[in-house]
Amino acid sequence: MSVKSIQMHYPIKTIALAVGISIALSACVGIRPVAPSGTPMSRTSNLALGNPSGAGSNDPNNYLISRPQYVLSFSRDRGLANWVSWVLSPVWKGDARRTNDFRPDLSLPQGWYAAKPSDYTNTGFDRGHLCPSDDRDATPEDNAATFLLSNIVPQAPRHNREVWKNVEEYGRQLMEMGNDVFIIAGASGGGGTGQNGYATSLAGGKLTVPATLWKILVVVPRGTDATFMVTENTRVIAVNIPNTQAAADKPWRAYVTTVDALEQLTGYDFLSNVPTNVQRIIEARIDGGAS
DNA sequence: CTGACTTCC
DNA sequence: GGAAGTCAG
């Protein structure tokens, strides 16, 4: 739920229906219903929890790109994604090898700058994935989609290979423990410290070096049903990690925060498909990443 | 494409 | 030692 706006997330008809069912249930069982756990959300949708920035086709700095493998919001002026959203589950995992096929995203509108691999060469910054290669290795095509440079940001090498990698691996551990993990990752602000020191942009100003990378993991026990609910007991892990070499001196658990704090940082409204009474609870809670 | 690097488990 | 994130040539 956004700190700035309390919005109606469900059409009147849906609410009327829900109220009707609740009344009917109460009448049958003779007790007051417990707090609603929510509406069903699709286990296979990369945008199941909502579109955090209301990305679409009108705003060039909040431009929606939707692929089977992930959904992202792109900023023309920053030359980077604002956020990428995807679901991590066993159907996306397999034996495909890392394609290493870093390449410009030519699906961007005509006239927009599309980053090239050479923009990163000898800059002291890694080509860091938002949606990781290893979260999409069921097929070579799925894996190659993560190497489109619209899914890549200039990332301090130690950040990428140490602390951020460990967050990614934690997400895959949660999956292997029997969960589907709904993930949103993004890059905020400007100015980071790579191998060669501080920089605000690459490619002559066309690619912003973000100041932090953040990530939200929503952990949903796997079921056979095509849908799932998010309740006040659902685990939500949020991190925000400065884009510096030194950030890797601490473990990722030193950077846990709340979704509320990330909403203040970004101005987005995360988990907007979750009922507001549930959002209020889970977005204020810090999950320290216990195994 | 290959070999090499670094870190974590 | 293996896995995962890369780099340079």
Short mmCIF file of C-alpha atoms (C1' of nucleotides) in Angstrom, two decimals:
data_model
loop_
_atom_site.label_atom_id
_atom_site.label_comp_id
_atom_site.label_asym_id
_atom_site.label_seq_id
_atom_site.Cartn_x
_atom_site.Cartn_y
_atom_site.Cartn_z
CA MET A 1 0.00 0.00 0.00
CA SER A 2 1.37 3.37 -0.91
CA VAL A 3 2.11 5.77 1.91
CA LYS A 4 0.90 8.55 -0.32
CA SER A 5 -2.41 7.19 -1.43
CA ILE A 6 -4.98 4.91 0.01
CA GLN A 7 -6.62 3.60 -3.09
CA MET A 8 -9.52 1.39 -4.03
CA HIS A 9 -7.95 -1.75 -5.38
CA TYR A 10 -11.10 -3.70 -6.04
CA PRO A 11 -14.15 -2.83 -8.07
CA ILE A 12 -17.38 -2.26 -6.19
CA LYS A 13 -18.84 -5.42 -7.67
CA THR A 14 -16.03 -7.53 -6.20
CA ILE A 15 -16.52 -6.02 -2.77
CA ALA A 16 -20.27 -6.49 -2.95
CA LEU A 17 -19.72 -10.11 -3.91
CA ALA A 18 -17.21 -10.65 -1.10
CA VAL A 19 -19.55 -9.08 1.44
CA GLY A 20 -22.39 -11.19 0.15
CA ILE A 21 -20.36 -14.37 0.51
CA SER A 22 -19.20 -13.36 4.00
CA ILE A 23 -22.77 -12.75 5.13
CA ALA A 24 -23.87 -16.03 3.63
CA LEU A 25 -21.01 -17.88 5.36
CA SER A 26 -21.69 -16.21 8.71
CA ALA A 27 -25.31 -17.18 8.45
CA CYS A 28 -24.41 -20.79 7.72
CA VAL A 29 -21.71 -21.21 10.33
CA GLY A 30 -23.17 -18.84 12.83
CA ILE A 31 -19.89 -17.07 13.61
CA ARG A 32 -18.28 -13.88 12.52
CA PRO A 33 -15.87 -14.50 9.62
CA VAL A 34 -12.18 -14.02 10.23
CA ALA A 35 -10.29 -11.29 8.40
CA PRO A 36 -10.34 -11.97 4.67
CA SER A 37 -7.13 -13.46 3.38
CA GLY A 38 -7.52 -11.92 -0.02
CA THR A 39 -8.43 -12.55 -3.58
CA PRO A 40 -6.85 -15.32 -5.62
CA MET A 41 -3.72 -14.38 -7.55
CA SER A 42 -2.15 -16.30 -10.40
CA ARG A 43 0.88 -18.42 -9.60
CA THR A 44 2.22 -17.97 -13.09
CA SER A 45 1.85 -14.22 -13.55
CA ASN A 46 5.05 -12.21 -13.31
CA LEU A 47 2.87 -9.29 -12.23
CA ALA A 48 0.63 -11.18 -9.84
CA LEU A 49 1.18 -8.83 -6.91
CA GLY A 50 0.59 -5.66 -8.91
CA ASN A 51 2.25 -3.07 -11.16
CA PRO A 52 4.18 -0.98 -8.63
CA SER A 53 4.51 2.17 -10.71
CA GLY A 54 1.48 1.81 -12.93
CA ALA A 55 3.84 1.35 -15.89
CA GLY A 56 2.24 1.53 -19.31
CA SER A 57 2.90 2.80 -22.81
CA ASN A 58 2.48 6.56 -22.31
CA ASP A 59 5.24 7.67 -19.93
CA PRO A 60 8.71 7.18 -21.48
CA ASN A 61 10.19 6.97 -18.01
CA ASN A 62 7.73 4.38 -16.79
CA TYR A 63 7.46 2.24 -19.89
CA LEU A 64 6.10 -1.28 -19.57
CA ILE A 65 7.96 -4.14 -21.24
CA SER A 66 6.27 -7.49 -20.82
CA ARG A 67 7.90 -10.79 -21.68
CA PRO A 68 7.01 -14.35 -20.75
CA GLN A 69 10.10 -14.46 -18.52
CA TYR A 70 9.58 -11.15 -16.61
CA VAL A 71 7.87 -7.78 -16.70
CA LEU A 72 9.76 -4.53 -16.34
CA SER A 73 9.34 -0.77 -16.21
CA PHE A 74 11.95 1.08 -18.25
CA SER A 75 13.17 4.66 -17.93
CA ARG A 76 14.29 6.23 -21.19
CA ASP A 77 16.15 9.05 -19.47
CA ARG A 78 18.04 6.75 -17.09
CA GLY A 79 18.62 4.15 -19.82
CA LEU A 80 17.73 1.45 -17.29
CA ALA A 81 14.85 -0.46 -15.81
CA ASN A 82 13.09 1.10 -12.84
CA TRP A 83 12.06 -2.35 -11.67
CA VAL A 84 11.71 -5.92 -12.89
CA SER A 85 9.08 -8.33 -11.57
CA TRP A 86 9.05 -12.11 -11.95
CA VAL A 87 8.04 -15.31 -10.25
CA LEU A 88 10.58 -17.92 -9.25
CA SER A 89 9.24 -21.46 -9.30
CA PRO A 90 10.43 -24.87 -10.49
CA VAL A 91 8.76 -24.47 -13.88
CA TRP A 92 11.40 -21.84 -14.68
CA LYS A 93 14.32 -23.99 -13.57
CA GLY A 94 16.18 -26.50 -15.70
CA ASP A 95 19.43 -27.48 -17.31
CA ALA A 96 19.89 -24.67 -19.81
CA ARG A 97 23.39 -23.26 -19.71
CA ARG A 98 24.12 -19.60 -19.09
CA THR A 99 23.95 -18.03 -22.56
CA ASN A 100 26.03 -14.94 -21.74
CA ASP A 101 24.18 -13.31 -24.58
CA PHE A 102 24.40 -9.70 -23.41
CA ARG A 103 22.81 -7.59 -26.17
CA PRO A 104 20.85 -4.39 -26.75
CA ASP A 105 17.11 -4.57 -26.24
CA LEU A 106 15.91 -3.64 -29.69
CA SER A 107 12.29 -3.76 -28.59
CA LEU A 108 12.70 -0.29 -27.08
CA PRO A 109 10.86 2.43 -29.00
CA GLN A 110 12.61 4.00 -31.97
CA GLY A 111 15.03 6.73 -31.02
CA TRP A 112 15.59 5.58 -27.43
CA TYR A 113 19.11 4.71 -26.38
CA ALA A 114 19.61 0.96 -26.05
CA ALA A 115 22.68 0.04 -24.00
CA LYS A 116 25.43 -1.96 -25.70
CA PRO A 117 27.83 -4.43 -24.08
CA SER A 118 30.75 -2.10 -24.84
CA ASP A 119 29.14 0.62 -22.71
CA TYR A 120 30.27 -1.40 -19.71
CA THR A 121 33.76 -2.39 -20.87
CA ASN A 122 36.52 -1.14 -18.58
CA THR A 123 34.14 1.04 -16.60
CA GLY A 124 34.74 -0.72 -13.29
CA PHE A 125 31.08 -1.74 -13.17
CA ASP A 126 29.57 -5.15 -13.81
CA ARG A 127 26.64 -5.79 -16.10
CA GLY A 128 24.41 -6.76 -13.21
CA HIS A 129 21.20 -8.68 -13.74
CA LEU A 130 17.99 -7.55 -12.08
CA CYS A 131 16.17 -10.78 -13.01
CA PRO A 132 19.07 -13.23 -12.56
CA SER A 133 20.25 -15.60 -15.24
CA ASP A 134 19.92 -18.48 -12.82
CA ASP A 135 16.25 -17.76 -12.10
CA ARG A 136 15.48 -18.46 -15.78
CA ASP A 137 17.25 -21.56 -17.05
CA ALA A 138 14.44 -23.88 -18.14
CA THR A 139 15.24 -23.21 -21.81
CA PRO A 140 17.99 -21.34 -23.71
CA GLU A 141 15.37 -18.80 -24.81
CA ASP A 142 14.31 -18.10 -21.23
CA ASN A 143 17.90 -17.66 -20.16
CA ALA A 144 18.78 -15.42 -23.09
CA ALA A 145 15.90 -13.08 -22.18
CA THR A 146 17.70 -12.16 -18.96
CA PHE A 147 20.74 -10.97 -20.94
CA LEU A 148 18.83 -8.23 -22.75
CA LEU A 149 20.55 -5.10 -21.49
CA SER A 150 17.22 -3.59 -20.42
CA ASN A 151 17.39 -6.11 -17.55
CA ILE A 152 20.95 -5.06 -16.67
CA VAL A 153 22.29 -2.18 -14.57
CA PRO A 154 25.79 -0.86 -13.82
CA GLN A 155 26.60 -2.59 -10.57
CA ALA A 156 29.67 -2.45 -8.35
CA PRO A 157 31.47 -5.78 -8.89
CA ARG A 158 31.67 -6.79 -5.27
CA HIS A 159 28.03 -5.83 -4.77
CA ASN A 160 27.03 -8.02 -7.71
CA ARG A 161 29.22 -11.02 -7.04
CA GLU A 162 28.99 -11.12 -3.28
CA VAL A 163 26.16 -9.50 -1.37
CA TRP A 164 23.58 -9.33 -4.21
CA LYS A 165 24.41 -12.82 -5.39
CA ASN A 166 23.72 -14.10 -1.91
CA VAL A 167 20.27 -12.50 -1.91
CA GLU A 168 19.59 -14.20 -5.23
CA GLU A 169 20.73 -17.53 -3.87
CA TYR A 170 18.55 -17.11 -0.80
CA GLY A 171 15.55 -16.68 -3.10
CA ARG A 172 16.40 -19.90 -4.89
CA GLN A 173 16.81 -21.67 -1.56
CA LEU A 174 13.31 -20.57 -0.58
CA MET A 175 12.08 -22.05 -3.86
CA GLU A 176 13.86 -25.31 -3.25
CA MET A 177 12.28 -25.47 0.19
CA GLY A 178 8.87 -25.70 -1.46
CA ASN A 179 7.86 -22.12 -2.15
CA ASP A 180 7.01 -20.00 -5.12
CA VAL A 181 8.80 -16.68 -4.71
CA PHE A 182 7.36 -13.49 -6.19
CA ILE A 183 10.19 -11.05 -6.71
CA ILE A 184 10.49 -7.38 -7.60
CA ALA A 185 13.94 -5.84 -7.97
CA GLY A 186 14.92 -2.34 -8.94
CA ALA A 187 17.61 0.31 -9.14
CA SER A 188 17.16 3.71 -7.50
CA GLY A 189 18.93 7.04 -7.38
CA GLY A 190 22.17 7.99 -9.03
CA GLY A 191 25.86 7.55 -8.23
CA GLY A 192 27.72 4.40 -7.26
CA THR A 193 31.26 3.29 -6.48
CA GLY A 194 32.77 0.60 -8.68
CA GLN A 195 36.23 -0.80 -9.17
CA ASN A 196 37.51 2.52 -10.54
CA GLY A 197 35.76 4.76 -8.04
CA TYR A 198 32.63 6.86 -7.98
CA ALA A 199 30.57 7.48 -11.13
CA THR A 200 27.12 8.85 -11.84
CA SER A 201 26.73 7.52 -15.38
CA LEU A 202 28.21 5.44 -18.19
CA ALA A 203 28.12 5.81 -21.97
CA GLY A 204 28.51 9.56 -21.86
CA GLY A 205 25.54 10.07 -19.59
CA LYS A 206 23.15 7.72 -21.35
CA LEU A 207 23.21 5.09 -18.60
CA THR A 208 22.68 6.12 -14.99
CA VAL A 209 24.73 4.34 -12.34
CA PRO A 210 22.15 3.62 -9.63
CA ALA A 211 22.80 4.52 -6.00
CA THR A 212 21.11 1.44 -4.59
CA LEU A 213 19.64 -1.84 -5.69
CA TRP A 214 16.58 -3.08 -3.81
CA LYS A 215 14.59 -6.27 -3.87
CA ILE A 216 11.36 -7.66 -2.45
CA LEU A 217 10.68 -11.40 -2.10
CA VAL A 218 7.17 -12.63 -1.30
CA VAL A 219 7.25 -16.26 -0.21
CA VAL A 220 4.25 -18.41 -1.05
CA PRO A 221 4.12 -22.13 -0.16
CA ARG A 222 3.70 -24.09 -3.35
CA GLY A 223 0.36 -25.70 -4.03
CA THR A 224 -1.30 -27.60 -6.78
CA ASP A 225 -3.87 -24.83 -7.18
CA ALA A 226 -3.36 -22.34 -10.00
CA THR A 227 -3.88 -19.52 -7.54
CA PHE A 228 -2.57 -18.39 -4.16
CA MET A 229 -3.39 -15.89 -1.44
CA VAL A 230 -1.21 -13.50 0.49
CA THR A 231 -2.12 -13.27 4.17
CA GLU A 232 -0.81 -11.37 7.16
CA ASN A 233 1.43 -14.38 7.85
CA THR A 234 3.08 -14.35 4.42
CA ARG A 235 6.82 -13.83 4.57
CA VAL A 236 8.04 -10.71 2.78
CA ILE A 237 11.77 -10.06 2.63
CA ALA A 238 12.94 -6.61 1.53
CA VAL A 239 16.50 -5.35 1.10
CA ASN A 240 18.08 -2.11 -0.07
CA ILE A 241 21.82 -2.24 -0.71
CA PRO A 242 24.08 0.69 -1.69
CA ASN A 243 25.75 0.25 -5.08
CA THR A 244 29.28 0.30 -3.73
CA GLN A 245 32.17 -2.09 -3.35
CA ALA A 246 32.16 -1.57 0.41
CA ALA A 247 28.54 -2.71 0.68
CA ALA A 248 29.84 -6.26 0.26
CA ASP A 249 31.71 -5.99 3.56
CA LYS A 250 28.44 -6.81 5.29
CA PRO A 251 26.12 -9.77 4.77
CA TRP A 252 22.86 -9.12 2.94
CA ARG A 253 20.90 -9.55 6.16
CA ALA A 254 22.46 -6.29 7.35
CA TYR A 255 20.41 -4.53 4.67
CA VAL A 256 16.91 -5.84 5.38
CA THR A 257 14.22 -3.20 5.49
CA THR A 258 10.47 -2.84 5.10
CA VAL A 259 8.36 -2.55 1.99
CA ASP A 260 7.05 0.68 3.48
CA ALA A 261 10.59 2.08 3.46
CA LEU A 262 11.08 1.01 -0.16
CA GLU A 263 7.81 2.74 -1.07
CA GLN A 264 9.11 5.94 0.47
CA LEU A 265 12.39 5.54 -1.42
CA THR A 266 10.84 4.83 -4.80
CA GLY A 267 7.39 6.39 -4.64
CA TYR A 268 5.90 3.10 -5.85
CA ASP A 269 2.98 1.14 -4.46
CA PHE A 270 4.10 -2.44 -3.99
CA LEU A 271 1.84 -5.49 -3.52
CA SER A 272 -1.15 -3.42 -4.61
CA ASN A 273 -3.16 -6.54 -5.49
CA VAL A 274 -3.04 -7.63 -1.86
CA PRO A 275 -5.93 -6.46 0.33
CA THR A 276 -5.02 -3.23 2.07
CA ASN A 277 -5.52 -4.62 5.57
CA VAL A 278 -2.96 -7.32 4.79
CA GLN A 279 -0.59 -4.87 3.09
CA ARG A 280 -0.63 -2.67 6.17
CA ILE A 281 0.79 -5.50 8.24
CA ILE A 282 3.26 -7.20 5.95
CA GLU A 283 4.69 -3.99 4.49
CA ALA A 284 5.63 -2.70 7.93
CA ARG A 285 7.33 -5.88 9.07
CA ILE A 286 11.04 -6.63 8.78
CA ASP A 287 11.86 -10.23 7.92
CA GLY A 288 15.47 -10.86 8.85
CA GLY A 289 15.86 -13.72 6.42
CA ALA A 290 15.82 -16.64 8.82
CA SER A 291 16.29 -19.96 7.13
"C1'" DC B 1 34.47 -19.21 -26.94
"C1'" DT B 2 37.89 -20.08 -23.53
"C1'" DG B 3 40.48 -19.44 -19.43
"C1'" DA B 4 40.69 -16.99 -15.32
"C1'" DC B 5 39.11 -14.56 -11.13
"C1'" DT B 6 36.63 -14.15 -6.55
"C1'" DT B 7 33.70 -15.52 -2.97
"C1'" DC B 8 30.62 -18.39 -0.50
"C1'" DC B 9 28.76 -22.78 0.93
"C1'" DG C 1 35.61 -28.82 -4.65
"C1'" DG C 2 31.49 -26.93 -6.83
"C1'" DA C 3 28.45 -23.21 -7.93
"C1'" DA C 4 27.49 -18.63 -9.33
"C1'" DG C 5 28.57 -14.08 -10.46
"C1'" DT C 6 31.52 -12.09 -13.79
"C1'" DC C 7 35.89 -10.28 -16.72
"C1'" DA C 8 39.34 -9.88 -20.63
"C1'" DG C 9 41.36 -11.36 -24.82
#
